[in-house]
Short mmCIF file of C-alpha atoms in Angstrom, two decimals:
data_model
loop_
_atom_site.label_atom_id
_atom_site.label_comp_id
_atom_site.label_asym_id
_atom_site.label_seq_id
_atom_site.Cartn_x
_atom_site.Cartn_y
_atom_site.Cartn_z
CA MET A 1 -3.04 10.10 79.91
CA THR A 2 -1.67 13.19 79.48
CA ARG A 3 2.55 13.32 79.60
CA SER A 4 4.01 15.77 82.21
CA SER A 5 6.30 18.51 80.19
CA ALA A 6 8.49 18.47 83.07
CA ALA A 7 12.10 17.39 82.59
CA PRO A 8 12.72 13.71 84.12
CA PRO A 9 15.15 13.98 86.98
CA ALA A 10 18.95 13.08 86.43
CA ARG A 11 19.50 9.17 86.61
CA SER A 12 23.01 6.68 86.95
CA ALA A 13 23.46 4.29 84.59
CA THR A 14 21.82 1.87 87.11
CA GLY A 15 18.69 4.03 86.37
CA ARG A 16 18.67 5.43 89.98
CA PRO A 17 17.99 8.74 90.76
CA VAL A 18 20.92 10.68 90.89
CA LEU A 19 21.56 12.33 94.40
CA ARG A 20 22.96 15.91 93.38
CA PHE A 21 25.08 17.51 96.22
CA PHE A 22 24.62 20.98 94.65
CA SER A 23 21.12 21.22 93.94
CA GLY A 24 19.65 24.04 92.88
CA LEU A 25 17.92 25.30 96.67
CA SER A 26 21.94 24.64 97.21
CA ILE A 27 23.11 26.91 94.80
CA ARG A 28 20.49 30.00 95.75
CA LEU A 29 21.17 29.40 99.47
CA LEU A 30 25.03 30.03 98.87
CA ALA A 31 24.13 32.96 96.65
CA PHE A 32 22.02 34.36 99.05
CA ASN A 33 24.52 33.69 101.67
CA LEU A 34 27.45 35.50 99.92
CA LEU A 35 25.17 38.52 98.85
CA LEU A 36 24.70 39.21 102.39
CA VAL A 37 28.56 38.99 102.83
CA PHE A 38 29.31 41.03 99.99
CA LEU A 39 26.69 43.83 100.54
CA PRO A 40 29.02 44.91 103.90
CA ALA A 41 32.03 44.48 101.72
CA PHE A 42 31.01 47.07 99.53
CA GLY A 43 31.86 49.43 102.44
CA VAL A 44 35.28 49.06 101.49
CA LEU A 45 34.57 51.49 98.57
CA LEU A 46 33.71 54.10 101.87
CA LEU A 47 37.33 54.31 102.46
CA GLY A 48 37.73 56.79 99.96
CA THR A 49 35.30 58.96 101.84
CA TYR A 50 36.91 58.00 105.49
CA GLU A 51 40.53 58.88 103.33
CA GLN A 52 39.33 62.47 102.20
CA GLN A 53 37.58 62.90 105.86
CA LEU A 54 40.95 62.25 107.30
CA LEU A 55 43.10 64.56 104.88
CA VAL A 56 40.84 67.46 105.58
CA SER A 57 41.23 66.76 109.33
CA GLN A 58 44.81 66.97 108.55
CA GLU A 59 45.02 70.06 106.30
CA ARG A 60 42.70 72.12 109.33
CA ALA A 61 45.27 70.93 111.53
CA MET A 62 48.09 72.54 109.50
CA VAL A 63 46.59 75.41 108.53
CA GLN A 64 46.14 75.91 112.59
CA GLN A 65 49.39 75.49 113.19
CA ALA A 66 50.22 77.99 110.31
CA ARG A 67 47.98 80.84 111.53
CA ILE A 68 49.85 80.42 114.79
CA LEU A 69 53.07 81.04 113.66
CA ALA A 70 52.15 83.72 110.98
CA ALA A 71 50.37 85.63 113.55
CA ALA A 72 53.24 85.17 115.72
CA LEU A 73 55.86 86.51 113.21
CA ALA A 74 53.44 89.12 112.72
CA GLU A 75 53.75 90.72 116.24
CA SER A 76 57.56 90.81 115.74
CA GLY A 77 57.29 93.35 112.92
CA PRO A 78 59.36 93.04 109.53
CA ILE A 79 59.89 89.33 109.09
CA GLU A 80 63.91 88.68 109.67
CA ARG A 81 65.32 85.35 109.24
CA GLU A 82 67.01 85.26 113.09
CA SER A 83 63.84 86.14 114.71
CA ALA A 84 61.67 83.19 112.37
CA GLN A 85 64.36 80.88 113.32
CA ARG A 86 63.94 81.55 117.27
CA ILE A 87 60.02 81.48 117.21
CA LEU A 88 60.44 77.89 115.41
CA VAL A 89 63.26 77.07 118.10
CA ASN A 90 60.87 77.92 120.63
CA LEU A 91 58.31 75.72 119.19
CA ALA A 92 60.59 73.30 120.50
CA GLN A 93 59.11 70.34 117.96
CA ARG A 94 55.80 70.74 119.48
CA GLN A 95 54.36 70.76 115.91
CA ASP A 96 53.42 67.76 113.95
CA ALA A 97 53.98 69.54 110.70
CA ARG A 98 56.76 70.99 108.89
CA LEU A 99 56.79 74.74 109.33
CA ARG A 100 58.80 77.06 106.71
CA VAL A 101 58.74 80.94 106.40
CA ILE A 102 59.22 82.32 103.63
CA GLY A 103 59.90 85.96 102.66
CA PRO A 104 58.08 88.12 100.04
CA GLU A 105 60.87 87.43 97.28
CA PHE A 106 60.43 83.54 97.48
CA ASP A 107 63.53 83.25 100.01
CA LEU A 108 63.32 80.58 102.69
CA LEU A 109 64.20 82.28 105.84
CA ALA A 110 63.40 79.00 108.64
CA ASP A 111 62.88 75.66 108.10
CA SER A 112 61.70 73.83 110.86
CA SER A 113 63.17 70.26 109.84
CA ARG A 114 66.42 71.77 110.45
CA PHE A 115 66.13 72.14 113.89
CA GLY A 116 66.41 68.23 115.27
CA PRO A 117 64.90 65.27 114.42
CA ARG A 118 61.26 64.88 114.33
CA ILE A 119 58.89 61.81 115.79
CA ASP A 120 56.44 61.69 112.54
CA GLU A 121 58.94 62.21 110.29
CA PRO A 122 58.17 60.02 106.98
CA PRO A 123 60.62 57.11 106.06
CA THR A 124 62.97 57.78 103.59
CA ALA A 125 63.60 56.02 100.36
CA ALA A 126 66.01 53.15 102.15
CA GLU A 127 63.54 52.42 104.30
CA PRO A 128 60.75 50.13 103.46
CA ASP A 129 57.48 50.47 103.27
CA PRO A 130 54.82 49.47 105.77
CA GLY A 131 54.65 46.11 107.01
CA VAL A 132 50.77 45.65 106.31
CA ARG A 133 51.53 46.09 102.31
CA ASP A 134 53.47 42.77 102.52
CA ASN A 135 50.97 40.73 104.38
CA LEU A 136 49.64 38.34 102.10
CA LEU A 137 46.05 38.63 102.51
CA TYR A 138 46.46 42.36 102.00
CA ARG A 139 48.10 41.21 98.54
CA LEU A 140 45.38 39.28 97.70
CA GLY A 141 42.85 41.83 98.67
CA ASN A 142 44.43 44.82 96.65
CA LEU A 143 44.39 42.47 93.71
CA LEU A 144 40.93 41.62 93.81
CA TYR A 145 40.07 45.66 94.39
CA GLY A 146 42.77 46.37 91.34
CA VAL A 147 40.48 44.07 89.26
CA TYR A 148 37.14 46.45 90.23
CA ALA A 149 39.10 49.34 89.80
CA ARG A 150 40.05 48.83 86.40
CA ALA A 151 36.81 47.19 85.31
CA PHE A 152 34.40 49.85 86.84
CA LEU A 153 36.21 52.99 88.25
CA PRO A 154 37.02 55.61 86.37
CA PRO A 155 41.21 56.38 86.58
CA GLU A 156 42.54 58.56 89.12
CA PRO A 157 43.82 61.99 87.99
CA PRO A 158 47.52 62.12 87.96
CA THR A 159 49.32 63.68 91.14
CA ARG A 160 51.62 66.32 90.47
CA THR A 161 55.34 66.18 90.70
CA PRO A 162 57.56 67.83 93.83
CA GLY A 163 57.65 71.37 91.83
CA LEU A 164 60.28 73.69 90.94
CA PHE A 165 62.40 73.82 93.67
CA ALA A 166 65.00 75.97 92.45
CA THR A 167 67.66 76.18 95.48
CA GLU A 168 67.56 75.59 99.04
CA SER A 169 67.31 79.22 99.95
CA LYS A 170 64.46 79.48 97.30
CA LEU A 171 60.87 77.87 97.24
CA VAL A 172 59.04 78.75 94.11
CA LEU A 173 55.64 77.34 94.46
CA GLN A 174 52.47 77.39 93.59
CA GLU A 175 50.97 77.75 96.58
CA VAL A 176 53.72 80.09 97.92
CA GLU A 177 52.94 82.57 95.10
CA GLU A 178 49.16 82.52 95.86
CA ALA A 179 49.70 83.20 99.76
CA LEU A 180 52.47 85.96 98.79
CA GLN A 181 49.46 87.57 97.02
CA GLY A 182 47.68 87.40 100.40
CA GLY A 183 45.38 84.49 99.13
CA TYR A 184 45.71 80.94 100.64
CA GLY A 185 47.46 78.42 98.53
CA ALA A 186 47.24 74.35 98.77
CA ASN A 187 48.56 71.52 96.87
CA MET A 188 49.82 67.76 97.03
CA ARG A 189 52.55 66.19 95.69
CA ARG A 190 54.16 63.07 95.52
CA SER A 191 56.67 62.37 98.53
CA PRO A 192 60.13 62.53 98.16
CA GLY A 193 62.75 59.48 97.97
CA GLY A 194 60.07 56.96 96.60
CA GLN A 195 57.72 56.66 98.89
CA ARG A 196 53.99 55.72 98.43
CA SER A 197 52.60 58.14 100.33
CA LEU A 198 51.88 61.86 99.08
CA THR A 199 52.67 65.37 101.05
CA MET A 200 50.09 67.95 101.63
CA TYR A 201 51.33 71.60 101.06
CA SER A 202 48.81 74.50 103.03
CA ALA A 203 50.63 78.05 102.35
CA LEU A 204 49.34 81.14 104.60
CA PRO A 205 50.23 85.26 103.80
CA ILE A 206 52.06 86.71 106.78
CA ARG A 207 50.20 90.19 107.66
CA SER A 208 51.21 93.13 109.17
CA ASP A 209 49.12 96.25 109.38
CA GLY A 210 47.57 95.26 106.57
CA GLU A 211 50.46 94.59 103.99
CA VAL A 212 52.07 90.62 103.11
CA MET A 213 55.53 90.42 104.52
CA GLY A 214 55.75 86.78 103.55
CA ALA A 215 53.96 83.45 103.91
CA VAL A 216 54.35 80.12 106.22
CA LEU A 217 54.39 77.26 104.17
CA VAL A 218 53.33 74.08 105.88
CA SER A 219 54.14 70.40 104.79
CA LYS A 220 52.66 67.21 106.14
CA SER A 221 52.95 63.79 104.70
CA THR A 222 50.01 61.21 104.53
CA TYR A 223 51.95 58.39 105.35
CA GLN A 224 50.18 58.26 108.87
CA ILE A 225 46.87 58.34 106.93
CA LEU A 226 48.08 55.79 104.48
CA GLY A 227 49.58 53.17 107.53
CA ALA A 228 46.18 53.61 108.98
CA LEU A 229 44.42 52.74 105.62
CA TYR A 230 46.47 49.83 104.90
CA GLU A 231 45.44 48.04 108.64
CA LEU A 232 42.12 49.07 108.17
CA ARG A 233 41.66 47.48 104.69
CA LEU A 234 43.41 44.46 106.13
CA ALA A 235 40.96 44.03 108.89
CA VAL A 236 38.22 44.61 106.36
CA PHE A 237 39.18 41.96 103.80
CA GLN A 238 39.72 39.39 106.96
CA VAL A 239 36.02 39.92 108.02
CA ILE A 240 35.39 39.25 104.52
CA LEU A 241 37.41 35.98 104.39
CA LEU A 242 35.58 35.07 107.48
CA SER A 243 32.36 35.71 106.07
CA VAL A 244 32.59 34.13 103.03
CA THR A 245 33.97 31.19 104.74
CA ALA A 246 30.73 31.16 107.36
CA ALA A 247 28.70 31.85 104.20
CA VAL A 248 29.99 28.64 102.63
CA VAL A 249 29.81 26.47 105.98
CA LEU A 250 26.34 27.36 106.35
CA SER A 251 25.25 27.09 102.89
CA LEU A 252 26.64 23.42 102.86
CA LEU A 253 25.11 22.90 106.21
CA LEU A 254 21.84 24.23 104.97
CA SER A 255 22.24 22.09 101.96
CA THR A 256 22.84 19.24 104.11
CA THR A 257 19.87 19.58 106.44
CA ILE A 258 17.24 21.38 103.64
CA ALA A 259 18.15 20.53 100.08
CA ARG A 260 19.31 17.20 100.61
CA PRO A 261 15.96 15.48 102.73
CA ILE A 262 13.70 17.55 100.11
CA SER A 263 15.61 15.50 97.22
CA LYS A 264 15.26 12.50 98.97
CA LEU A 265 11.75 13.44 99.43
CA ARG A 266 11.51 13.66 95.60
CA GLN A 267 13.45 10.23 95.12
CA GLN A 268 10.96 8.68 97.44
CA ALA A 269 7.63 10.27 95.59
CA GLN A 270 9.12 8.57 92.25
CA ALA A 271 10.12 5.27 94.06
CA ILE A 272 6.58 4.45 95.48
CA LEU A 273 4.69 4.40 92.37
CA ASP A 274 5.27 2.06 89.43
CA ARG A 275 4.76 2.75 86.18
CA ARG A 276 1.19 2.17 86.01
CA GLY A 277 0.64 4.70 89.05
CA ARG A 278 0.00 2.39 91.86
CA LEU A 279 1.83 2.66 95.07
CA THR A 280 3.87 0.32 95.99
CA GLY A 281 5.53 1.49 99.19
CA ARG A 282 4.99 4.65 101.54
CA PHE A 283 7.17 7.80 102.40
CA LYS A 284 9.57 7.18 105.06
CA VAL A 285 9.05 9.40 108.23
CA TYR A 286 11.64 11.46 109.51
CA ARG A 287 12.00 12.21 113.47
CA ARG A 288 12.84 15.65 112.74
CA GLN A 289 10.89 18.25 114.31
CA ASP A 290 11.21 21.11 111.74
CA GLU A 291 9.08 21.99 108.68
CA ILE A 292 11.28 18.85 106.85
CA GLY A 293 9.70 16.70 109.42
CA ASP A 294 6.43 18.11 109.31
CA LEU A 295 6.65 17.57 105.43
CA SER A 296 7.46 13.97 105.73
CA ARG A 297 4.96 13.08 108.01
CA ALA A 298 2.22 15.21 105.99
CA LEU A 299 3.64 13.45 102.85
CA ALA A 300 3.46 9.52 104.91
CA GLU A 301 -0.20 10.68 105.78
CA LEU A 302 -1.44 11.71 102.31
CA THR A 303 0.27 8.29 100.95
CA ARG A 304 -1.97 6.57 103.85
CA ARG A 305 -5.12 8.28 103.05
CA LEU A 306 -4.31 7.89 98.85
CA GLU A 307 -3.68 4.05 99.36
CA GLY A 308 -6.93 3.93 101.72
CA HIS A 309 -8.94 5.51 99.07
CA LEU A 310 -7.38 3.23 95.87
CA SER A 311 -8.43 0.43 98.39
CA PHE A 312 -11.90 1.76 98.75
CA ILE A 313 -12.03 1.92 95.19
CA GLU A 314 -11.11 -1.58 94.67
CA SER A 315 -13.56 -3.10 97.46
CA PHE A 316 -15.92 -1.07 96.19
CA ALA A 317 -15.40 -2.01 92.40
CA SER A 318 -15.25 -5.69 93.89
CA ASP A 319 -18.67 -5.37 95.77
CA VAL A 320 -20.08 -4.05 92.97
CA SER A 321 -19.30 -6.71 90.47
CA HIS A 322 -20.49 -9.37 93.54
CA GLU A 323 -23.61 -7.39 94.24
CA LEU A 324 -24.29 -7.11 90.43
CA LYS A 325 -23.49 -11.18 89.80
CA ASN A 326 -26.74 -12.73 91.13
CA PRO A 327 -28.96 -10.10 89.59
CA LEU A 328 -27.61 -10.85 86.21
CA ALA A 329 -27.35 -14.51 86.78
CA SER A 330 -31.20 -14.80 87.85
CA ILE A 331 -32.41 -12.91 84.83
CA ARG A 332 -30.14 -15.22 82.23
CA THR A 333 -31.79 -18.18 84.50
CA ALA A 334 -35.26 -17.03 83.73
CA ALA A 335 -34.58 -15.77 80.21
CA GLU A 336 -33.28 -19.27 79.20
CA LEU A 337 -36.20 -20.80 81.04
CA LEU A 338 -38.63 -18.26 79.33
CA ALA A 339 -37.34 -19.83 76.03
CA GLU A 340 -38.32 -23.55 77.01
CA VAL A 341 -41.41 -23.28 78.46
CA GLU A 342 -44.92 -23.00 76.59
CA GLU A 343 -47.30 -22.68 79.64
CA PRO A 344 -48.65 -19.07 79.86
CA HIS A 345 -48.36 -18.89 83.75
CA GLN A 346 -45.09 -20.26 83.47
CA ARG A 347 -43.80 -17.49 81.09
CA ALA A 348 -45.69 -14.82 83.17
CA ARG A 349 -44.20 -16.17 86.32
CA PHE A 350 -40.21 -16.05 84.48
CA ARG A 351 -41.02 -12.64 82.96
CA GLY A 352 -41.98 -10.99 86.38
CA MET A 353 -38.55 -12.61 87.84
CA ILE A 354 -36.92 -10.49 84.63
CA GLN A 355 -38.20 -7.21 85.77
CA ARG A 356 -37.72 -7.95 89.60
CA ASP A 357 -34.27 -8.31 89.04
CA ILE A 358 -34.05 -5.57 86.37
CA ALA A 359 -35.83 -3.43 89.07
CA ARG A 360 -33.07 -4.55 91.70
CA LEU A 361 -30.33 -3.73 89.25
CA GLU A 362 -31.28 -0.24 88.71
CA ARG A 363 -31.59 0.31 92.26
CA LEU A 364 -28.20 -1.41 92.74
CA LEU A 365 -26.69 1.26 90.07
CA SER A 366 -28.41 3.91 91.05
CA GLY A 367 -27.16 3.54 94.63
CA VAL A 368 -23.46 2.71 93.46
CA ARG A 369 -24.19 6.02 91.46
CA GLU A 370 -25.04 7.99 94.61
CA VAL A 371 -22.22 6.32 96.60
CA SER A 372 -19.60 7.28 93.78
CA GLN A 373 -20.94 11.29 93.67
CA ILE A 374 -20.69 11.42 97.29
CA ASP A 375 -17.27 10.02 97.32
CA ALA A 376 -16.26 12.17 94.70
CA ARG A 377 -18.22 15.36 94.21
CA LEU A 378 -19.57 15.99 98.57
CA GLU A 379 -16.94 18.76 99.38
CA GLN A 380 -17.42 20.29 95.89
CA GLN A 381 -21.08 20.86 96.89
CA PRO A 382 -22.10 24.27 98.43
CA VAL A 383 -22.83 24.33 102.23
CA GLU A 384 -24.66 26.60 104.43
CA ALA A 385 -25.47 27.32 107.85
CA VAL A 386 -28.85 24.73 108.61
CA ASP A 387 -31.11 25.02 111.68
CA LEU A 388 -31.69 21.58 112.12
CA GLU A 389 -35.13 21.96 114.30
CA PRO A 390 -37.41 22.39 111.29
CA LEU A 391 -35.38 20.11 108.93
CA LEU A 392 -36.39 17.60 111.18
CA ARG A 393 -40.12 18.87 111.97
CA SER A 394 -40.96 19.05 108.57
CA LEU A 395 -39.46 15.34 108.05
CA ALA A 396 -41.53 14.04 110.86
CA GLU A 397 -44.27 15.69 110.01
CA ALA A 398 -43.97 14.61 106.06
CA TYR A 399 -43.36 10.82 107.58
CA GLY A 400 -46.46 10.88 109.96
CA LEU A 401 -48.63 11.22 106.87
CA ARG A 402 -47.81 7.93 105.32
CA PRO A 403 -49.79 5.11 105.48
CA ASN A 404 -47.77 2.88 107.16
CA GLY A 405 -48.81 2.22 110.43
CA VAL A 406 -45.81 3.69 112.21
CA THR A 407 -46.25 6.96 114.46
CA TYR A 408 -43.37 9.69 115.00
CA ARG A 409 -42.72 11.25 117.85
CA LEU A 410 -40.21 14.40 117.77
CA GLN A 411 -37.97 15.68 120.52
CA VAL A 412 -36.00 19.38 120.41
CA PRO A 413 -34.54 21.70 122.45
CA GLU A 414 -35.44 25.14 122.93
CA ARG A 415 -32.40 26.34 121.29
CA ALA A 416 -31.70 26.55 117.80
CA VAL A 417 -29.12 23.89 116.82
CA THR A 418 -27.42 24.87 113.74
CA VAL A 419 -24.72 22.90 111.18
CA VAL A 420 -22.90 23.77 108.18
CA ALA A 421 -23.81 21.50 105.51
CA SER A 422 -26.00 20.87 102.03
CA PRO A 423 -29.70 20.73 103.22
CA ASP A 424 -30.21 18.11 100.18
CA ARG A 425 -27.36 15.82 101.94
CA LEU A 426 -28.89 16.51 105.43
CA ILE A 427 -32.37 15.19 104.09
CA GLN A 428 -31.00 12.17 102.42
CA VAL A 429 -29.36 11.23 105.68
CA LEU A 430 -32.59 11.72 107.59
CA GLU A 431 -34.70 10.19 105.12
CA ASN A 432 -32.31 6.96 105.14
CA LEU A 433 -32.30 6.92 108.86
CA LEU A 434 -36.10 7.06 108.99
CA ASP A 435 -36.48 4.37 106.21
CA ASN A 436 -34.22 2.08 108.09
CA ALA A 437 -35.96 2.67 111.22
CA THR A 438 -39.98 2.54 109.52
CA GLY A 439 -38.57 -0.78 107.92
CA PHE A 440 -37.76 -2.29 111.07
CA SER A 441 -40.66 -1.22 113.34
CA PRO A 442 -43.79 -3.53 113.78
CA GLU A 443 -46.85 -2.68 112.87
CA GLY A 444 -48.31 0.20 115.39
CA GLY A 445 -44.65 0.67 116.32
CA GLU A 446 -43.50 4.25 117.24
CA VAL A 447 -40.06 5.81 115.64
CA GLU A 448 -38.45 8.54 117.98
CA LEU A 449 -36.32 11.55 116.61
CA SER A 450 -34.65 13.57 118.83
CA LEU A 451 -32.27 16.55 118.70
CA GLY A 452 -29.80 17.60 121.09
CA VAL A 453 -26.47 19.11 121.74
CA GLU A 454 -23.46 17.42 123.46
CA GLY A 455 -20.34 19.44 123.92
CA ALA A 456 -19.27 21.08 120.13
CA ASP A 457 -21.45 18.37 118.59
CA ALA A 458 -25.14 18.66 117.62
CA VAL A 459 -26.61 14.98 117.97
CA VAL A 460 -29.81 13.72 116.11
CA ARG A 461 -30.92 9.94 117.39
CA VAL A 462 -33.23 7.78 115.41
CA ARG A 463 -34.89 4.86 117.80
CA ASP A 464 -37.33 1.97 116.97
CA ARG A 465 -38.78 -0.74 118.66
CA GLY A 466 -37.85 -3.49 115.87
CA PRO A 467 -35.81 -6.53 116.93
CA GLY A 468 -32.63 -4.42 117.55
CA ILE A 469 -29.38 -5.05 115.58
CA PRO A 470 -27.27 -8.54 116.19
CA VAL A 471 -24.37 -7.88 118.18
CA GLU A 472 -22.11 -9.01 115.41
CA HIS A 473 -23.37 -6.83 113.17
CA LEU A 474 -23.16 -3.58 115.00
CA GLU A 475 -20.29 -2.78 113.48
CA LYS A 476 -21.33 -4.09 110.09
CA ILE A 477 -24.52 -2.64 109.23
CA PHE A 478 -22.75 0.82 107.59
CA HIS A 479 -20.45 -1.08 105.16
CA ARG A 480 -21.84 -1.58 101.50
CA PHE A 481 -24.10 -3.82 100.48
CA PHE A 482 -24.50 -5.05 103.82
CA SER A 483 -27.97 -6.27 105.36
CA TYR A 484 -29.11 -8.63 107.89
CA ARG A 485 -32.84 -8.78 106.62
CA GLU A 486 -33.94 -12.13 105.41
CA SER A 487 -34.82 -11.25 101.96
CA ARG A 488 -32.76 -8.38 99.47
CA ARG A 489 -35.98 -8.47 97.61
CA ASP A 490 -37.58 -6.05 99.21
CA GLY A 491 -36.47 -2.95 97.85
CA HIS A 492 -33.36 -2.97 99.69
CA THR A 493 -29.64 -2.75 98.31
CA GLY A 494 -27.59 -2.37 101.61
CA LEU A 495 -26.51 1.06 100.52
CA GLY A 496 -28.72 3.17 102.58
CA LEU A 497 -26.75 3.47 105.88
CA SER A 498 -23.66 3.55 103.60
CA ILE A 499 -24.37 6.84 102.09
CA VAL A 500 -25.37 8.08 105.77
CA LYS A 501 -21.67 7.31 107.12
CA ALA A 502 -20.07 8.66 103.82
CA ILE A 503 -22.08 12.07 104.29
CA VAL A 504 -21.99 12.46 107.78
CA GLU A 505 -17.95 12.14 107.62
CA GLY A 506 -17.40 13.79 104.95
CA TYR A 507 -19.04 17.05 107.02
CA GLY A 508 -16.56 16.17 109.90
CA GLY A 509 -19.34 13.94 112.12
CA SER A 510 -19.71 10.57 112.88
CA VAL A 511 -22.47 8.02 112.89
CA GLN A 512 -22.99 5.15 115.65
CA ALA A 513 -25.33 2.54 116.28
CA ARG A 514 -26.35 0.37 119.55
CA ASN A 515 -29.52 -1.43 120.75
CA ARG A 516 -31.78 -0.04 123.22
CA ASP A 517 -33.01 -1.14 126.43
CA GLY A 518 -36.03 -3.24 126.27
CA GLY A 519 -35.72 -3.40 122.33
CA GLY A 520 -35.22 -1.96 119.47
CA ALA A 521 -32.10 -0.20 117.80
CA GLU A 522 -30.87 3.66 118.02
CA LEU A 523 -28.72 4.72 115.22
CA GLY A 524 -27.29 8.49 116.30
CA VAL A 525 -25.54 11.34 114.19
CA ARG A 526 -22.93 13.48 115.03
CA LEU A 527 -22.14 17.09 113.35
CA PRO A 528 -19.63 19.88 114.30
CA LEU A 529 -22.08 22.77 115.37
CA VAL A 530 -21.57 26.53 113.71
CA ASP A 531 -19.21 28.59 115.93
#
């Protein structure tokens, strides 16, 4: 007996299999569900792109405000402090950025922040950061993202310091210098006052008659963008936590409804076999109307059929042993008597008994071998579409040539009747039926062989005019070694009709027996027609 190389299941101290709460299937389900959760979670990484888009939009808005102011200043001729301040006052704080007008020598001529408070002014150093950052979930998410960033992302480039602000009356900045040279200057610095936000600076030249007369510096904090990003990050992290919780709960539910029942089925499979491989029970059938229930019912049906097959083997072995016992006992008795007698005719008699019993043993063994081959190899034999009409006709003609005093009459339909089977096995079925009918037919009797179609089945019937079948034997004549003949020494082993049943049922058909009106018996075989 070969041994399996698979690892044995885990067992407790009592020897019973351990029912693991987290099986391999449960872990895979959990990993799959978490993967589906964290795939959207990687969208957090796209917040950087979203932030860049917001910054670009803010810069465009700032540049647009600077252009409007630069155009207004260019129309008034040479830039003077009073005219620049008057224009900023006329704007009445309708702009959402800080605007400053700078002369050609970096002189600060006007500043919109000096004309009153602004609704979008960032908090000062004394004011707290946005409340979102104090949220516990936000801190947890920020911690996890920090771990990821340190492990996988490159370090961020340093942000410039506020730069050189020589005095309140002069602004010596790189972007201002670029604007005074006729170009466009832009920069980003940390917001003053200890804030976490940055301040964006954009500088545009003021041109009059093609000559640069000054610059407009517009600045705005990214504080509002930062607050929006804080809220968005918190919302995304909340969704992630809810998704993770749902994934864990769903995985546990799937583990309970899928993995654990499968594990129980495995335990039942180990429990229904003893150490010698014999069945000691059956699978418990689940009433669930799903694949697990279907699997349990299929395993229960498989066990039932296997149990029936094992019962068949045991019964067959018992029947064979019983059938072999009688001829062996007869041979033993005849051999013992043969050694004791001296008369030639008595010795010839006992030798004849031994030879007949040996021939009977050979027929029994041949029949047993045939039944065993049918049971083990019928489904492995090649099959083909067989037209029954020429097959029946050739058999009827062949039997009609035998000198047995019986005539054979064939009835076939006009249409072709085709089944899928092995031609050799079909011939074996029909020959056994004809032999049985011939054996019970009286001298000068007639055997009728007919072919027909009933529903989706091809039906072959063999009728004789013999004594018929006793009612109590109608269900037994297809059993192994059963015969109601007066003597079994005429060459009959009781396996012919059993072989017929085994072959027909192996091809999905059935066989029946009944008595005819007026005397005689009828044996019918049904086989599925070819679609």
